[in-house]
PDB file of C-alpha atoms and ligand atoms in Angstrom:
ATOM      1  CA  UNK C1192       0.000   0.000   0.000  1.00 95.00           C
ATOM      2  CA  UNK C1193       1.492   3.403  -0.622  1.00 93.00           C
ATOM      3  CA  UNK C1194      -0.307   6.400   0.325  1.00 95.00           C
ATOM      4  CA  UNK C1195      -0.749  10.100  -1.719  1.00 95.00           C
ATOM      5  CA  UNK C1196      -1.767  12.609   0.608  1.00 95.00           C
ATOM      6  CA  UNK C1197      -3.314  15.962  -1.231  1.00 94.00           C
ATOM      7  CA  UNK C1198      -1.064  17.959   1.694  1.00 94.00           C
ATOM      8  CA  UNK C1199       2.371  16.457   0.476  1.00 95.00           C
ATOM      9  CA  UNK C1200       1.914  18.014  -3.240  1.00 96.00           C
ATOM     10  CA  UNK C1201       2.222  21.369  -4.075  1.00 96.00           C
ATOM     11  CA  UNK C1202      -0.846  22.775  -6.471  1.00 97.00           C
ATOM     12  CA  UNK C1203       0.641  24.830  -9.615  1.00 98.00           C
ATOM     13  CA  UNK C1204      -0.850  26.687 -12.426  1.00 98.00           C
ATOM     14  CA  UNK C1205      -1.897  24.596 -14.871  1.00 97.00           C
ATOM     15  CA  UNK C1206      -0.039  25.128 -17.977  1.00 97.00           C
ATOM     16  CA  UNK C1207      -1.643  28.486 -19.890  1.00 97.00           C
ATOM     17  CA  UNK C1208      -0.896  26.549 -23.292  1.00 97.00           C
ATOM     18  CA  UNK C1209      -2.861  23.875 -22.701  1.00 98.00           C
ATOM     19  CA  UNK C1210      -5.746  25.280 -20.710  1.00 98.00           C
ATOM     20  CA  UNK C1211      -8.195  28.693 -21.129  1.00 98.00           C
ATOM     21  CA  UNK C1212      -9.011  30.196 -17.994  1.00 98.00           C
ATOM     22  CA  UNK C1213      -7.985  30.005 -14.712  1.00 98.00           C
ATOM     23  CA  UNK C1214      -6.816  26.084 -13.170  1.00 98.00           C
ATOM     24  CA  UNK C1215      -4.666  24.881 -10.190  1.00 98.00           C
ATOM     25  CA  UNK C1216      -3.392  21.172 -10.678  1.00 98.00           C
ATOM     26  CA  UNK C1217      -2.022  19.006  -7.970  1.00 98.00           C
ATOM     27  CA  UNK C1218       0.302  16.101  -9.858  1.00 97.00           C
ATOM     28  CA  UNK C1219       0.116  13.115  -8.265  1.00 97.00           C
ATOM     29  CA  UNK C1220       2.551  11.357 -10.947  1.00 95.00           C
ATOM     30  CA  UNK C1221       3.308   6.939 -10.502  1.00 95.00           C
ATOM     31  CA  UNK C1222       0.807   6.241  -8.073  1.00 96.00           C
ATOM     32  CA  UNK C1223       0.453   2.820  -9.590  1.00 95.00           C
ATOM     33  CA  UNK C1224       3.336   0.619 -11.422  1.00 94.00           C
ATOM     34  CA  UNK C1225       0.805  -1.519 -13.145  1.00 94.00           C
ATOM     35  CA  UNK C1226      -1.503  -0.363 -14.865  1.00 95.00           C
ATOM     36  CA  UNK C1227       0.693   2.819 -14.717  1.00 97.00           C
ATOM     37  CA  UNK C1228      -1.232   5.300 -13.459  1.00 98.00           C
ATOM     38  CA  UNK C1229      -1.124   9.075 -13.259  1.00 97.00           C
ATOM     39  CA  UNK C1230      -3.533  11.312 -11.146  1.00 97.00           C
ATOM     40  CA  UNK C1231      -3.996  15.115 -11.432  1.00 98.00           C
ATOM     41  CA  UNK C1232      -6.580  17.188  -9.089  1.00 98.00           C
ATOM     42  CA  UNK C1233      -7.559  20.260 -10.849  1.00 98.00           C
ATOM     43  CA  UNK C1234     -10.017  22.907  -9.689  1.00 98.00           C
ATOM     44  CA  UNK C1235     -11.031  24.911 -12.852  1.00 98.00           C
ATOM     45  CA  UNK C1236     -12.824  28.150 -11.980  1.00 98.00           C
ATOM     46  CA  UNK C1237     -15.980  28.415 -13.709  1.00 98.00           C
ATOM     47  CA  UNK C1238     -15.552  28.600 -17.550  1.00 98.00           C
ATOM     48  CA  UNK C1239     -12.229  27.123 -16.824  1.00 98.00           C
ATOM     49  CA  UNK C1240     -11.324  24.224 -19.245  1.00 98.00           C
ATOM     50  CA  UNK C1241      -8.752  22.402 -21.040  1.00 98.00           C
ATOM     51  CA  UNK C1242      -7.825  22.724 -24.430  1.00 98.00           C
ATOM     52  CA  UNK C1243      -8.769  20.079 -26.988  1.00 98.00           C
ATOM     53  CA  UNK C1244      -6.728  16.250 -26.543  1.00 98.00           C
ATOM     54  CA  UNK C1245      -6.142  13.105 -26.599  1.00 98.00           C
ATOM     55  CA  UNK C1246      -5.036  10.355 -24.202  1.00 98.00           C
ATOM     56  CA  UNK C1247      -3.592   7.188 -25.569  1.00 98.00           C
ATOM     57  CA  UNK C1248      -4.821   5.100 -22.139  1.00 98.00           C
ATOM     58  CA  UNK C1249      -8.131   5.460 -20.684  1.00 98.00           C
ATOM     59  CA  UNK C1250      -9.278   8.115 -18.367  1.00 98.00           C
ATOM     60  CA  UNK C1251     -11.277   8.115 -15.419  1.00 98.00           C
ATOM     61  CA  UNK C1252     -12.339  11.364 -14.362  1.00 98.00           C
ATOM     62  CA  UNK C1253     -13.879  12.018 -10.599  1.00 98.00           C
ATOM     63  CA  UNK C1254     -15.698  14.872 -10.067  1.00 98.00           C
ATOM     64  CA  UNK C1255     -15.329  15.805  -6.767  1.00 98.00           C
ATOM     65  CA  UNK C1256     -16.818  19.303  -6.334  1.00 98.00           C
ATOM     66  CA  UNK C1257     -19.060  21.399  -8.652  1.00 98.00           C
ATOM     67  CA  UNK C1258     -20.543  21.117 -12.149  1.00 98.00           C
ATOM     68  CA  UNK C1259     -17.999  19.374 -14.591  1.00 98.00           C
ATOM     69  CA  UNK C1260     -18.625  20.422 -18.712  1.00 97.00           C
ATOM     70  CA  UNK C1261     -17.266  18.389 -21.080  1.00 98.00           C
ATOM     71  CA  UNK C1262     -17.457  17.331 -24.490  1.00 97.00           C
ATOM     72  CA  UNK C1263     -16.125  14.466 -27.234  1.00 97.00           C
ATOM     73  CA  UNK C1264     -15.911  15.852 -30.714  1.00 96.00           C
ATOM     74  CA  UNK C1265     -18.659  15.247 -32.630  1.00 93.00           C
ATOM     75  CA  UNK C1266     -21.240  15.211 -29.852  1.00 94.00           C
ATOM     76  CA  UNK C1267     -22.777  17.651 -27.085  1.00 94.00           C
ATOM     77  CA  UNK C1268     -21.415  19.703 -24.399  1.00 95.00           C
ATOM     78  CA  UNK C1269     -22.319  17.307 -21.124  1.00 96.00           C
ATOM     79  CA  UNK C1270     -22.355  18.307 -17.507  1.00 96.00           C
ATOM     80  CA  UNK C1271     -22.753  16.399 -14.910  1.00 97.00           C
ATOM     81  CA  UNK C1272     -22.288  17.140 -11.102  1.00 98.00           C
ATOM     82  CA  UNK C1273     -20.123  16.432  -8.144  1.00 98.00           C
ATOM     83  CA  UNK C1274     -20.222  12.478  -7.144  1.00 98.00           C
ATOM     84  CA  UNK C1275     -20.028  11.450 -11.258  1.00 98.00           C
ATOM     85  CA  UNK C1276     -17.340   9.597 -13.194  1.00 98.00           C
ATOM     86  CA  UNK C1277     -16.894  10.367 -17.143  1.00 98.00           C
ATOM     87  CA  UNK C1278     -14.595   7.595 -18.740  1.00 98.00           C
ATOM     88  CA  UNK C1279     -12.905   8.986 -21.938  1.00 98.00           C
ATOM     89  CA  UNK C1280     -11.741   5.814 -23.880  1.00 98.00           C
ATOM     90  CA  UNK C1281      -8.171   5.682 -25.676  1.00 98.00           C
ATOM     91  CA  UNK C1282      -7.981   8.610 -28.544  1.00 98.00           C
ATOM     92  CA  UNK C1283     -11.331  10.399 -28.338  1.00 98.00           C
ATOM     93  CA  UNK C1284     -10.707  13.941 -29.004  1.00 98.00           C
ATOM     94  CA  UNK C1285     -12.542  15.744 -25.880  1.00 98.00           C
ATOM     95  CA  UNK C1286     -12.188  18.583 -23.147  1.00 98.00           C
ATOM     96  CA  UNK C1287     -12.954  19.037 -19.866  1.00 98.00           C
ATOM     97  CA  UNK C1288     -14.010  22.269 -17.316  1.00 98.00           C
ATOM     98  CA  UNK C1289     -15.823  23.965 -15.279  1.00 98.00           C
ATOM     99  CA  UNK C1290     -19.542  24.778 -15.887  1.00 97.00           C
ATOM    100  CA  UNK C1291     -19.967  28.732 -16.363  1.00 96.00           C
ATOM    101  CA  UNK C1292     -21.895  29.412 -12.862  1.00 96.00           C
ATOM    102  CA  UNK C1293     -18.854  28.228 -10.227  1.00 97.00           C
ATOM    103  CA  UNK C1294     -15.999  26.256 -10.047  1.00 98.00           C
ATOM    104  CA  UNK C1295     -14.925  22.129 -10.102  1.00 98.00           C
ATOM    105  CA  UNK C1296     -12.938  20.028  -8.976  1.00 98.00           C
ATOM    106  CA  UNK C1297     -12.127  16.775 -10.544  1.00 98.00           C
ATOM    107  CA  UNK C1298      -9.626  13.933  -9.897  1.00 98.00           C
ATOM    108  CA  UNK C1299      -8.012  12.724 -13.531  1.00 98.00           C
ATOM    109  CA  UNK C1300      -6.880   9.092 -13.334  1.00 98.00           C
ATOM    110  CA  UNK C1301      -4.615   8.304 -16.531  1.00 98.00           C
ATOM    111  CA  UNK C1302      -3.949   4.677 -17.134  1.00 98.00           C
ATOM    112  CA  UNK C1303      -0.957   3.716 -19.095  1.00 96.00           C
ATOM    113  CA  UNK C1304      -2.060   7.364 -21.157  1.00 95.00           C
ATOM    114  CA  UNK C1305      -0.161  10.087 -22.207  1.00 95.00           C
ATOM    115  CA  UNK C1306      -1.866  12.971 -23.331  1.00 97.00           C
ATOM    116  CA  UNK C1307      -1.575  14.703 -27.265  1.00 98.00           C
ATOM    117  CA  UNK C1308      -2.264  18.469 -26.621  1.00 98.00           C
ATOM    118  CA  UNK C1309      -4.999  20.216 -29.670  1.00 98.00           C
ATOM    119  CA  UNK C1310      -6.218  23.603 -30.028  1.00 97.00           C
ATOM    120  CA  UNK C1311      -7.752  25.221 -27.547  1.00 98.00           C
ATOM    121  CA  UNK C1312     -11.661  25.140 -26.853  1.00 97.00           C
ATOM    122  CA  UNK C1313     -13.359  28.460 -28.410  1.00 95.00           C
ATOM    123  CA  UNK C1314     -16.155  30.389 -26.483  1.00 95.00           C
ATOM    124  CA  UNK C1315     -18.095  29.169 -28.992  1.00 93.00           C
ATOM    125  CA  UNK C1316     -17.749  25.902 -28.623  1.00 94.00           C
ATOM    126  CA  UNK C1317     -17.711  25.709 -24.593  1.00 96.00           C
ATOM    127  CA  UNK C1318     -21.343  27.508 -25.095  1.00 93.00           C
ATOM    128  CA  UNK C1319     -22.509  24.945 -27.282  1.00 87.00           C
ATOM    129  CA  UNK C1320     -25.786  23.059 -26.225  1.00 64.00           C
ATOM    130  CA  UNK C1321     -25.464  21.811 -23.259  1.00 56.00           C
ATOM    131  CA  UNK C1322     -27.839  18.105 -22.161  1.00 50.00           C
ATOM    132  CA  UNK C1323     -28.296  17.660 -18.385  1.00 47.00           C
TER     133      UNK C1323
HETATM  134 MN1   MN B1013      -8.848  14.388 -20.787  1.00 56.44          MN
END
């Protein structure tokens, strides 16, 4: 058993290149050899989201506080709130943020994934119809 605790990693700024908005990430890098797995906390203030990408592994993302938005390409803008878990399977082109009316919180989990950075998401397209 090895333990991650929030307090022993230092939040950053999440890279402006790859994000729009305002996000804090907290890197939790290796926390499992096999699958390897990465985990990032982010709190994205509202509007807050990444930029268009990839991941070559699946991804598990937690929502922990808040109203998470996100989209695959091709489809609607989906929220869905605190408590939920959005899988994004191996190369689907997608984002992920904050809803417009407050901030969120989600855990990443990356297995065996690295992630291929796209353009970023457009106002436009983060107001885009939205399901509930
Ligand atoms: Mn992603």
């Amino acid at each position: 058993m090895k333990l991650f605790p929030l307090a022993a990693h230092t939040p950053q700024p999440a890279d402006p290149a790859n994000f729009t908005g305002d996000a804090t990430l907290t890197r939790m890098d290796g926390v499992c050899a096999a699958p390897h797995v990465n985990a990032y906390r982010v709190t994205f203030q509202p509007a807050a989201r990444t930029a268009w990408h990839t991941h070559s592994g699946p991804q598990l993302l937690l929502v922990v506080e808040g109203r998470c938005r996100v989209q695959k390409a091709g489809e609607p803008v989906q929220e869905v709130e605190a408590g939920s878990v959005v899988c994004i399977e191996p190369g689907e082109r997608h984002w992920h943020g904050a809803a417009p009316d407050g901030p969120m919180t989600h855990v990443a989990l990356n297995l065996d994934a690295s992630t291929t950075w796209l353009h970023k998401v457009t106002d436009t397209e983060y107001a885009g119809s939205t399901e509930p």
